[in-house]
Short mmCIF file of C-alpha atoms in Angstrom, two decimals:
data_model
loop_
_atom_site.label_atom_id
_atom_site.label_comp_id
_atom_site.label_asym_id
_atom_site.label_seq_id
_atom_site.Cartn_x
_atom_site.Cartn_y
_atom_site.Cartn_z
CA UNK A 1 19.78 12.96 -38.14
CA UNK A 2 20.33 11.49 -34.75
CA UNK A 3 17.31 10.38 -32.81
CA UNK A 4 18.16 12.72 -29.98
CA UNK A 5 19.65 16.13 -30.62
CA UNK A 6 22.04 17.66 -28.12
CA UNK A 7 19.21 19.61 -26.54
CA UNK A 8 17.08 16.48 -26.30
CA UNK A 9 19.84 14.57 -24.55
CA UNK A 10 20.26 17.34 -22.04
CA UNK A 11 16.52 17.22 -21.34
CA UNK A 12 16.99 13.69 -20.09
CA UNK A 13 20.41 13.96 -18.47
CA UNK A 14 20.25 17.35 -16.74
CA UNK A 15 17.57 16.39 -14.22
CA UNK A 16 19.71 13.44 -13.17
CA UNK A 17 22.39 15.72 -11.78
CA UNK A 18 22.69 19.49 -12.04
CA UNK A 19 19.00 20.23 -12.41
CA UNK A 20 17.67 17.47 -10.19
CA UNK A 21 14.01 17.97 -9.23
CA UNK A 22 14.56 17.04 -5.60
CA UNK A 23 17.94 18.45 -4.72
CA UNK A 24 17.96 21.55 -6.95
CA UNK A 25 14.34 22.41 -7.72
CA UNK A 26 13.23 21.10 -4.31
CA UNK A 27 10.10 19.44 -5.73
CA UNK A 28 8.68 16.10 -4.64
CA UNK A 29 10.20 16.22 -1.17
CA UNK A 30 7.02 14.92 0.49
CA UNK A 31 7.01 11.56 -1.24
CA UNK A 32 10.79 11.34 -0.96
CA UNK A 33 10.36 11.41 2.81
CA UNK A 34 7.25 9.27 3.00
CA UNK A 35 8.02 6.10 1.13
CA UNK A 36 11.77 5.67 1.22
CA UNK A 37 12.00 3.48 4.31
CA UNK A 38 12.51 0.53 1.97
CA UNK A 39 14.45 0.27 -1.26
CA UNK A 40 11.70 -1.70 -2.96
CA UNK A 41 9.05 0.95 -2.33
CA UNK A 42 11.43 3.60 -3.65
CA UNK A 43 11.96 1.67 -6.86
CA UNK A 44 8.24 1.06 -7.40
CA UNK A 45 7.44 4.72 -6.81
CA UNK A 46 10.26 5.80 -9.14
CA UNK A 47 8.98 3.59 -11.97
CA UNK A 48 5.38 4.71 -11.47
CA UNK A 49 6.36 8.36 -11.66
CA UNK A 50 8.45 7.78 -14.82
CA UNK A 51 5.36 6.26 -16.41
CA UNK A 52 2.84 8.88 -15.28
CA UNK A 53 5.05 11.89 -15.89
CA UNK A 54 6.13 10.67 -19.33
CA UNK A 55 2.58 10.16 -20.54
CA UNK A 56 1.08 13.09 -18.64
CA UNK A 57 3.59 15.50 -20.12
CA UNK A 58 2.70 14.32 -23.63
CA UNK A 59 -1.04 14.71 -23.02
CA UNK A 60 -0.65 18.21 -21.58
CA UNK A 61 1.71 19.18 -24.37
CA UNK A 62 -0.81 18.05 -27.01
CA UNK A 63 -3.48 20.13 -25.30
CA UNK A 64 -1.24 23.14 -24.62
CA UNK A 65 -2.76 25.37 -27.29
CA UNK A 66 -6.35 24.84 -26.27
CA UNK A 67 -6.07 24.91 -22.46
CA UNK A 68 -7.53 28.16 -21.10
CA UNK A 69 -4.80 29.72 -18.97
CA UNK A 70 -7.24 30.66 -16.20
CA UNK A 71 -8.05 27.08 -15.35
CA UNK A 72 -4.85 25.37 -16.46
CA UNK A 73 -3.97 24.04 -13.01
CA UNK A 74 -7.38 22.38 -12.75
CA UNK A 75 -6.96 20.88 -16.21
CA UNK A 76 -3.55 19.52 -15.24
CA UNK A 77 -4.96 18.00 -12.09
CA UNK A 78 -7.82 16.39 -13.99
CA UNK A 79 -5.46 14.91 -16.57
CA UNK A 80 -3.10 13.36 -14.05
CA UNK A 81 -5.89 12.11 -11.81
CA UNK A 82 -7.81 10.55 -14.70
CA UNK A 83 -4.66 8.95 -16.03
CA UNK A 84 -3.70 7.41 -12.71
CA UNK A 85 -7.22 6.17 -11.97
CA UNK A 86 -7.56 4.54 -15.38
CA UNK A 87 -4.24 2.76 -15.03
CA UNK A 88 -5.25 1.66 -11.54
CA UNK A 89 -8.56 0.23 -12.80
CA UNK A 90 -6.93 -1.66 -15.65
CA UNK A 91 -4.34 -3.12 -13.28
CA UNK A 92 -7.07 -4.13 -10.82
CA UNK A 93 -8.84 -6.04 -13.56
CA UNK A 94 -5.88 -7.69 -15.27
CA UNK A 95 -2.97 -7.62 -12.83
CA UNK A 96 -4.58 -7.68 -9.41
CA UNK A 97 -1.44 -8.57 -7.47
CA UNK A 98 0.50 -5.71 -9.02
CA UNK A 99 -2.32 -3.28 -8.35
CA UNK A 100 -2.31 -4.26 -4.67
CA UNK A 101 1.34 -3.28 -4.45
CA UNK A 102 0.78 -0.03 -6.29
CA UNK A 103 -2.48 1.09 -4.69
CA UNK A 104 -0.71 2.95 -1.88
CA UNK A 105 1.22 4.96 -4.40
CA UNK A 106 -1.79 6.18 -6.38
CA UNK A 107 -2.60 9.03 -4.01
CA UNK A 108 1.03 9.97 -3.72
CA UNK A 109 1.42 10.20 -7.49
CA UNK A 110 -1.62 12.41 -8.05
CA UNK A 111 -0.43 14.91 -5.47
CA UNK A 112 3.23 14.75 -6.42
CA UNK A 113 4.41 18.27 -7.02
CA UNK A 114 7.01 17.15 -9.57
CA UNK A 115 4.21 16.15 -11.88
CA UNK A 116 2.35 19.44 -11.63
CA UNK A 117 5.66 21.29 -11.70
CA UNK A 118 6.75 19.75 -15.01
CA UNK A 119 3.32 20.21 -16.59
CA UNK A 120 3.40 23.85 -15.64
CA UNK A 121 7.04 24.59 -16.39
CA UNK A 122 7.64 22.51 -19.48
CA UNK A 123 4.75 20.70 -21.13
CA UNK A 124 2.62 23.85 -21.48
CA UNK A 125 5.31 25.49 -23.59
CA UNK A 126 6.89 22.65 -25.56
CA UNK A 127 6.03 20.02 -28.14
CA UNK A 128 5.04 16.44 -27.24
CA UNK A 129 8.37 14.72 -28.02
CA UNK A 130 10.41 17.19 -25.99
CA UNK A 131 7.84 17.05 -23.19
CA UNK A 132 8.06 13.29 -23.17
CA UNK A 133 11.85 13.43 -22.81
CA UNK A 134 11.58 16.07 -20.13
CA UNK A 135 9.05 13.97 -18.23
CA UNK A 136 11.18 10.85 -18.38
CA UNK A 137 14.31 12.78 -17.43
CA UNK A 138 12.79 14.53 -14.44
CA UNK A 139 11.07 11.42 -13.18
CA UNK A 140 14.35 9.54 -13.49
CA UNK A 141 16.17 12.27 -11.58
CA UNK A 142 13.52 12.08 -8.90
CA UNK A 143 13.69 8.30 -8.86
CA UNK A 144 17.47 8.33 -8.57
CA UNK A 145 17.33 10.37 -5.37
CA UNK A 146 14.54 8.15 -4.04
CA UNK A 147 16.62 5.06 -4.64
CA UNK A 148 19.68 6.59 -2.96
CA UNK A 149 17.64 7.57 0.11
CA UNK A 150 15.86 4.22 0.16
CA UNK A 151 19.19 2.41 -0.05
CA UNK A 152 20.65 4.13 2.99
CA UNK A 153 17.47 4.09 5.06
CA UNK A 154 16.86 0.41 4.54
CA UNK A 155 20.52 -0.54 4.98
CA UNK A 156 21.11 1.48 8.15
CA UNK A 157 17.59 1.27 9.55
CA UNK A 158 16.71 -2.37 9.00
CA UNK A 159 20.05 -3.87 7.96
CA UNK A 160 18.46 -5.26 4.82
CA UNK A 161 18.38 -4.41 1.12
CA UNK A 162 15.28 -5.33 -0.89
CA UNK A 163 14.41 -7.53 2.09
CA UNK A 164 17.66 -9.50 2.08
CA UNK A 165 19.57 -9.52 5.34
CA UNK A 166 22.85 -8.18 3.98
CA UNK A 167 24.37 -7.32 7.35
CA UNK A 168 23.49 -10.57 9.09
CA UNK A 169 20.70 -11.36 11.51
CA UNK A 170 20.14 -8.80 14.30
CA UNK A 171 18.37 -11.29 16.57
CA UNK A 172 20.68 -14.27 16.08
CA UNK A 173 23.65 -11.86 16.24
CA UNK A 174 25.40 -13.04 13.10
CA UNK A 175 27.46 -11.13 10.54
CA UNK A 176 28.11 -7.52 11.44
CA UNK A 177 25.78 -7.77 14.45
CA UNK A 178 28.24 -10.17 16.11
CA UNK A 179 30.56 -7.19 16.59
CA UNK A 180 27.94 -5.29 18.59
CA UNK A 181 26.53 -3.26 15.69
CA UNK A 182 22.88 -2.22 16.04
CA UNK A 183 20.33 -1.00 13.50
CA UNK A 184 19.50 2.67 13.78
CA UNK A 185 15.73 2.78 14.18
CA UNK A 186 15.75 6.53 13.63
CA UNK A 187 16.65 5.90 9.99
CA UNK A 188 13.15 4.46 9.50
CA UNK A 189 11.46 7.71 10.48
CA UNK A 190 10.84 10.60 8.11
CA UNK A 191 13.13 13.16 9.82
CA UNK A 192 16.11 11.03 8.92
CA UNK A 193 15.00 10.99 5.29
CA UNK A 194 15.11 14.78 5.30
CA UNK A 195 18.60 14.68 6.78
CA UNK A 196 19.68 12.25 4.06
CA UNK A 197 18.25 14.60 1.41
CA UNK A 198 20.21 17.41 3.09
CA UNK A 199 23.41 15.36 2.94
CA UNK A 200 22.87 14.64 -0.75
CA UNK A 201 22.32 18.35 -1.41
CA UNK A 202 25.50 19.14 0.53
CA UNK A 203 27.60 16.61 -1.38
CA UNK A 204 26.21 17.76 -4.71
CA UNK A 205 26.79 21.44 -4.05
CA UNK A 206 30.28 21.01 -2.71
CA UNK A 207 31.22 19.09 -5.86
CA UNK A 208 29.75 21.75 -8.13
CA UNK A 209 30.06 25.22 -6.62
CA UNK A 210 28.00 26.75 -9.44
CA UNK A 211 24.90 25.20 -7.86
CA UNK A 212 25.21 27.20 -4.65
CA UNK A 213 22.51 29.88 -4.59
CA UNK A 214 23.43 33.49 -3.83
CA UNK A 215 21.53 35.16 -1.05
CA UNK B 1 -6.42 29.42 -36.58
CA UNK B 2 -5.81 30.88 -33.20
CA UNK B 3 -8.53 30.61 -30.59
CA UNK B 4 -8.74 33.26 -27.94
CA UNK B 5 -8.29 30.99 -24.95
CA UNK B 6 -8.64 33.86 -22.50
CA UNK B 7 -12.31 34.51 -23.13
CA UNK B 8 -14.65 33.60 -20.29
CA UNK B 9 -17.07 31.79 -22.57
CA UNK B 10 -14.24 29.66 -23.94
CA UNK B 11 -13.08 28.78 -20.44
CA UNK B 12 -16.55 27.69 -19.39
CA UNK B 13 -17.14 25.63 -22.52
CA UNK B 14 -13.71 24.03 -22.23
CA UNK B 15 -14.33 23.09 -18.61
CA UNK B 16 -17.75 21.63 -19.44
CA UNK B 17 -16.46 19.60 -22.37
CA UNK B 18 -13.50 18.36 -20.35
CA UNK B 19 -15.71 17.21 -17.51
CA UNK B 20 -18.01 15.35 -19.90
CA UNK B 21 -15.15 13.63 -21.72
CA UNK B 22 -13.16 12.67 -18.64
CA UNK B 23 -16.31 11.70 -16.76
CA UNK B 24 -17.58 9.38 -19.46
CA UNK B 25 -14.12 7.93 -19.99
CA UNK B 26 -13.83 7.05 -16.31
CA UNK B 27 -17.39 5.76 -16.17
CA UNK B 28 -16.72 3.57 -19.20
CA UNK B 29 -13.57 2.13 -17.63
CA UNK B 30 -15.23 1.58 -14.28
CA UNK B 31 -18.32 -0.15 -15.63
CA UNK B 32 -16.60 -2.29 -18.24
CA UNK B 33 -14.00 -3.53 -15.79
CA UNK B 34 -16.14 -3.76 -12.67
CA UNK B 35 -17.13 -7.40 -13.12
CA UNK B 36 -13.55 -8.51 -13.51
CA UNK B 37 -12.46 -6.42 -10.54
CA UNK B 38 -15.26 -7.83 -8.35
CA UNK B 39 -14.28 -11.35 -9.30
CA UNK B 40 -10.66 -10.61 -8.38
CA UNK B 41 -11.75 -9.23 -5.02
CA UNK B 42 -13.92 -12.27 -4.34
CA UNK B 43 -11.05 -14.65 -5.03
CA UNK B 44 -8.75 -12.55 -2.91
CA UNK B 45 -11.08 -12.86 0.05
CA UNK B 46 -11.11 -16.62 -0.30
CA UNK B 47 -7.33 -16.62 -0.55
CA UNK B 48 -7.04 -14.47 2.58
CA UNK B 49 -9.36 -16.67 4.63
CA UNK B 50 -7.51 -19.79 3.59
CA UNK B 51 -4.19 -18.12 4.30
CA UNK B 52 -5.22 -17.39 7.87
CA UNK B 53 -5.98 -21.06 8.54
CA UNK B 54 -2.66 -22.11 7.08
CA UNK B 55 -3.77 -23.17 3.61
CA UNK B 56 -1.23 -21.36 1.45
CA UNK B 57 1.75 -21.90 -0.77
CA UNK B 58 4.43 -20.35 1.40
CA UNK B 59 7.80 -21.67 0.39
CA UNK B 60 10.61 -20.16 2.43
CA UNK B 61 10.35 -18.27 5.69
CA UNK B 62 9.89 -14.85 4.13
CA UNK B 63 7.24 -15.34 1.48
CA UNK B 64 3.51 -14.79 1.59
CA UNK B 65 2.00 -16.92 -1.17
CA UNK B 66 -1.71 -17.59 -1.50
CA UNK B 67 -3.34 -20.59 -3.07
CA UNK B 68 -3.34 -19.70 -6.79
CA UNK B 69 -6.45 -18.01 -8.15
CA UNK B 70 -7.42 -20.88 -10.45
CA UNK B 71 -7.50 -23.36 -7.56
CA UNK B 72 -8.77 -21.17 -4.76
CA UNK B 73 -12.49 -21.73 -5.32
CA UNK B 74 -12.05 -25.51 -5.02
CA UNK B 75 -9.76 -25.28 -2.00
CA UNK B 76 -12.20 -22.94 -0.32
CA UNK B 77 -14.99 -25.52 -0.79
CA UNK B 78 -12.74 -28.22 0.55
CA UNK B 79 -11.37 -26.56 3.69
CA UNK B 80 -14.13 -24.18 4.77
CA UNK B 81 -16.79 -26.54 6.07
CA UNK B 82 -19.23 -23.99 7.43
CA UNK B 83 -19.93 -20.31 7.01
CA UNK B 84 -22.03 -18.73 9.74
CA UNK B 85 -23.78 -15.42 10.06
CA UNK B 86 -24.26 -14.31 13.65
CA UNK B 87 -27.01 -11.76 14.07
CA UNK B 88 -27.61 -11.07 17.72
CA UNK B 89 -28.56 -14.46 19.20
CA UNK B 90 -29.44 -15.91 15.84
CA UNK B 91 -26.91 -18.05 14.05
CA UNK B 92 -27.62 -19.01 10.46
CA UNK B 93 -25.61 -20.83 7.83
CA UNK B 94 -24.88 -18.94 4.67
CA UNK B 95 -22.52 -20.07 1.93
CA UNK B 96 -21.93 -16.51 0.85
CA UNK B 97 -21.14 -15.19 4.30
CA UNK B 98 -17.62 -14.35 3.17
CA UNK B 99 -19.05 -11.72 0.85
CA UNK B 100 -20.58 -9.73 3.70
CA UNK B 101 -19.18 -6.22 3.66
CA UNK B 102 -17.90 -5.48 7.17
CA UNK B 103 -17.86 -1.77 6.51
CA UNK B 104 -21.56 -1.75 5.66
CA UNK B 105 -22.29 -3.78 8.77
CA UNK B 106 -20.45 -1.19 10.85
CA UNK B 107 -22.81 1.46 9.51
CA UNK B 108 -25.75 -0.82 10.34
CA UNK B 109 -24.48 -1.16 13.91
CA UNK B 110 -24.01 2.59 14.20
CA UNK B 111 -27.63 3.10 13.18
CA UNK B 112 -28.61 1.07 16.25
CA UNK B 113 -29.54 -2.16 14.45
CA UNK B 114 -28.01 -5.58 14.91
CA UNK B 115 -25.14 -6.19 12.57
CA UNK B 116 -24.39 -9.39 10.72
CA UNK B 117 -21.16 -11.00 11.85
CA UNK B 118 -19.71 -13.56 9.45
CA UNK B 119 -17.63 -16.42 10.83
CA UNK B 120 -15.91 -19.21 8.95
CA UNK B 121 -15.24 -22.68 10.26
CA UNK B 122 -12.46 -24.55 8.56
CA UNK B 123 -11.11 -28.03 8.99
CA UNK B 124 -7.60 -29.15 8.18
CA UNK B 125 -5.85 -32.36 9.23
CA UNK B 126 -8.57 -33.12 11.74
CA UNK B 127 -8.43 -29.85 13.63
CA UNK B 128 -11.03 -27.13 13.55
CA UNK B 129 -10.36 -23.48 12.87
CA UNK B 130 -12.66 -20.59 13.69
CA UNK B 131 -11.82 -17.69 11.42
CA UNK B 132 -12.92 -14.21 12.43
CA UNK B 133 -12.86 -11.42 9.86
CA UNK B 134 -12.10 -7.95 11.16
CA UNK B 135 -11.77 -4.38 10.07
CA UNK B 136 -10.28 -1.31 11.70
CA UNK B 137 -8.39 1.92 11.21
CA UNK B 138 -4.70 2.32 10.48
CA UNK B 139 -2.83 5.57 10.13
CA UNK B 140 -4.10 6.65 6.71
CA UNK B 141 -6.96 4.37 5.86
CA UNK B 142 -8.68 1.09 6.58
CA UNK B 143 -6.88 -2.03 7.76
CA UNK B 144 -8.49 -5.45 7.85
CA UNK B 145 -7.66 -9.05 8.44
CA UNK B 146 -8.64 -12.59 9.33
CA UNK B 147 -7.66 -14.36 12.53
CA UNK B 148 -7.91 -18.16 12.80
CA UNK B 149 -8.49 -19.57 16.29
CA UNK B 150 -8.57 -23.12 17.61
CA UNK B 151 -10.96 -24.58 20.23
CA UNK B 152 -8.98 -22.95 23.04
CA UNK B 153 -9.07 -19.55 21.33
CA UNK B 154 -5.37 -19.70 20.60
CA UNK B 155 -4.37 -18.04 17.33
CA UNK B 156 -3.39 -20.52 14.64
CA UNK B 157 -2.69 -18.00 11.91
CA UNK B 158 -3.58 -14.53 10.74
CA UNK B 159 -3.71 -12.49 7.62
CA UNK B 160 -3.64 -8.69 7.70
CA UNK B 161 -3.95 -6.21 4.89
CA UNK B 162 -4.33 -2.47 4.51
CA UNK B 163 -5.50 0.11 2.04
CA UNK B 164 -2.88 2.78 2.28
CA UNK B 165 -0.41 2.38 5.13
CA UNK B 166 3.06 3.82 4.62
CA UNK B 167 5.21 1.50 2.50
CA UNK B 168 8.13 0.17 4.51
CA UNK B 169 6.52 1.06 7.85
CA UNK B 170 2.83 0.41 8.55
CA UNK B 171 2.48 -1.52 5.30
CA UNK B 172 4.63 -4.23 6.87
CA UNK B 173 1.66 -5.58 8.82
CA UNK B 174 1.17 -7.91 5.86
CA UNK B 175 4.73 -9.16 6.04
CA UNK B 176 5.31 -12.73 7.05
CA UNK B 177 7.64 -11.97 9.99
CA UNK B 178 4.98 -9.80 11.58
CA UNK B 179 1.96 -12.04 10.96
CA UNK B 180 3.78 -15.18 12.09
CA UNK B 181 4.35 -13.64 15.53
CA UNK B 182 0.64 -13.92 16.29
CA UNK B 183 0.56 -17.69 15.99
CA UNK B 184 0.37 -19.28 19.43
CA UNK B 185 -0.87 -16.18 21.23
CA UNK B 186 -4.20 -16.47 23.01
CA UNK B 187 -6.87 -13.82 22.64
CA UNK B 188 -7.87 -14.53 26.23
CA UNK B 189 -6.20 -13.01 29.24
CA UNK B 190 -7.59 -15.19 32.00
CA UNK B 191 -11.26 -14.94 31.19
CA UNK B 192 -11.12 -11.49 29.66
CA UNK B 193 -11.21 -11.07 25.89
CA UNK B 194 -8.08 -8.96 25.74
CA UNK B 195 -7.13 -9.58 22.12
CA UNK B 196 -3.51 -9.29 21.16
CA UNK B 197 -1.68 -6.02 21.53
CA UNK B 198 1.08 -4.80 19.26
CA UNK B 199 3.50 -3.66 21.93
CA UNK B 200 6.66 -1.60 21.84
CA UNK B 201 9.57 -2.58 24.04
CA UNK B 202 8.09 -5.74 25.46
CA UNK B 203 11.60 -7.23 25.55
CA UNK B 204 10.48 -10.11 23.41
CA UNK B 205 11.64 -9.39 19.85
CA UNK B 206 11.68 -13.03 18.81
CA UNK B 207 8.24 -13.46 20.36
CA UNK B 208 9.01 -16.48 22.48
CA UNK B 209 6.64 -15.53 25.30
CA UNK B 210 3.28 -16.73 24.07
CA UNK B 211 1.08 -16.00 27.09
CA UNK B 212 1.47 -12.23 27.30
CA UNK B 213 -1.17 -11.25 24.72
CA UNK B 214 1.50 -9.17 23.02
CA UNK B 215 3.54 -9.26 19.86
CA UNK B 216 6.56 -7.11 19.05
CA UNK B 217 5.69 -3.85 17.27
CA UNK B 218 6.97 -2.57 13.94
CA UNK B 219 9.48 0.25 14.27
CA UNK B 220 8.10 3.53 12.96
CA UNK B 221 4.53 2.28 12.68
CA UNK B 222 3.05 3.13 16.07
CA UNK B 223 -0.37 4.28 14.90
CA UNK B 224 -0.87 1.38 12.51
CA UNK B 225 0.11 -0.95 15.36
CA UNK B 226 -2.27 0.68 17.81
CA UNK B 227 -5.03 0.50 15.22
CA UNK B 228 -4.33 -3.19 14.76
CA UNK B 229 -4.45 -3.86 18.51
CA UNK B 230 -7.75 -1.99 18.78
CA UNK B 231 -9.17 -3.85 15.78
CA UNK B 232 -8.38 -7.28 17.25
CA UNK B 233 -9.72 -6.40 20.67
CA UNK B 234 -12.96 -4.92 19.36
CA UNK B 235 -13.57 -7.74 16.95
CA UNK B 236 -13.06 -10.60 19.38
CA UNK B 237 -15.43 -8.88 21.77
CA UNK B 238 -18.08 -8.70 19.05
CA UNK B 239 -17.86 -12.49 18.75
CA UNK B 240 -17.64 -13.01 22.50
CA UNK B 241 -20.84 -14.96 23.02
CA UNK B 242 -20.10 -17.34 20.17
CA UNK B 243 -16.50 -17.82 21.27
CA UNK B 244 -17.74 -18.52 24.80
CA UNK B 245 -19.90 -21.33 23.42
CA UNK B 246 -16.87 -22.88 21.73
CA UNK B 247 -14.96 -22.79 24.99
CA UNK B 248 -17.92 -24.28 26.87
CA UNK B 249 -18.03 -27.22 24.44
CA UNK B 250 -14.43 -28.01 25.18
#
């Protein structure tokens, strides 16, 4: 028997494209706008969410038969908050530098609607292994969009990628800047992130007409 | 065996048990790791103070590298010659002044009492550095930093940090290109303690004009920048009388 059945594979691959959490389910928009001004921050956030959603989904799935439905949202919130805080504490004690980089993301992860969304929609109704795959898949789909947005915002807004001056030096006027090119400061602000998300949604839906919602 | 998870009694018991388990788990983590975390924070403070006075391991022009944690305690002893606590007119020496919690002292000041102001005096290659710790508000949460001044109250180096500013925007106050701009600026404007303002559109992106009490702002981080300007101005004014005495000695 293969490690991943066809259904399992689709749990991981679907959220990357045709069932993407950001562009199709429209979840996790807030953090997609907030922290994508730099590619590096996007990557860090993407990895953190893969980790938290993967484990969180498993924990919720293991508890799914004993969680009282009346307070399930509270239980989900407690699980994700406790998980994130414990990881944060361990990092602070043993990997202080890393924890400094991640500390800004802690709050964003706890309140990320993708996490609650997947707990609610998937982990409460499925076994741990499937939930794990679903968590990884959705977080990766989310991360993919974050990286795409971060790439364009950093490239067009600051003229750098991961901090490297790929377009030349804007002050010394070298590289592309010698031709009169200027960075677009608007790219660094959140409204432009929303427009980039809109463009991605447009491209995706015009490639696959089945995704266009009927009104 | 199926449990009726819809019953009220079950819900209440579940909630109670969950709170106890999660609570004790978190308490266990917090208390067993707290010593290690405190130690890390202590070393970080020493690293930050040394960084501001130029004792660091920066390699190229983009990196921010502290003295490594295993050497920092020794380097701190070596370079920081005096640690002062200024309390009103009283100035006392205290070798643990760097551990003073500025946030607590702010509360003390708000209650109408005199706050303790720590100040560090460092010496490197024959010149003296006066390092002022500061704390203020950014967009989302606290920002803080250390500013090293020379005898003429000209900035020799700074270190800024933040708790939760937006990554890629306000969080860039701890980037090298931003912090380096402060070096050479004076906190004095004539005789007034003006601090250094983070200014938009001052037509000086490379920061060549060093007598304007301004550095070039970060795009998209207006509120963090304003908070930083306010923090510097407030803090240097707190230390005004001591700084005056340094100038008088000159």
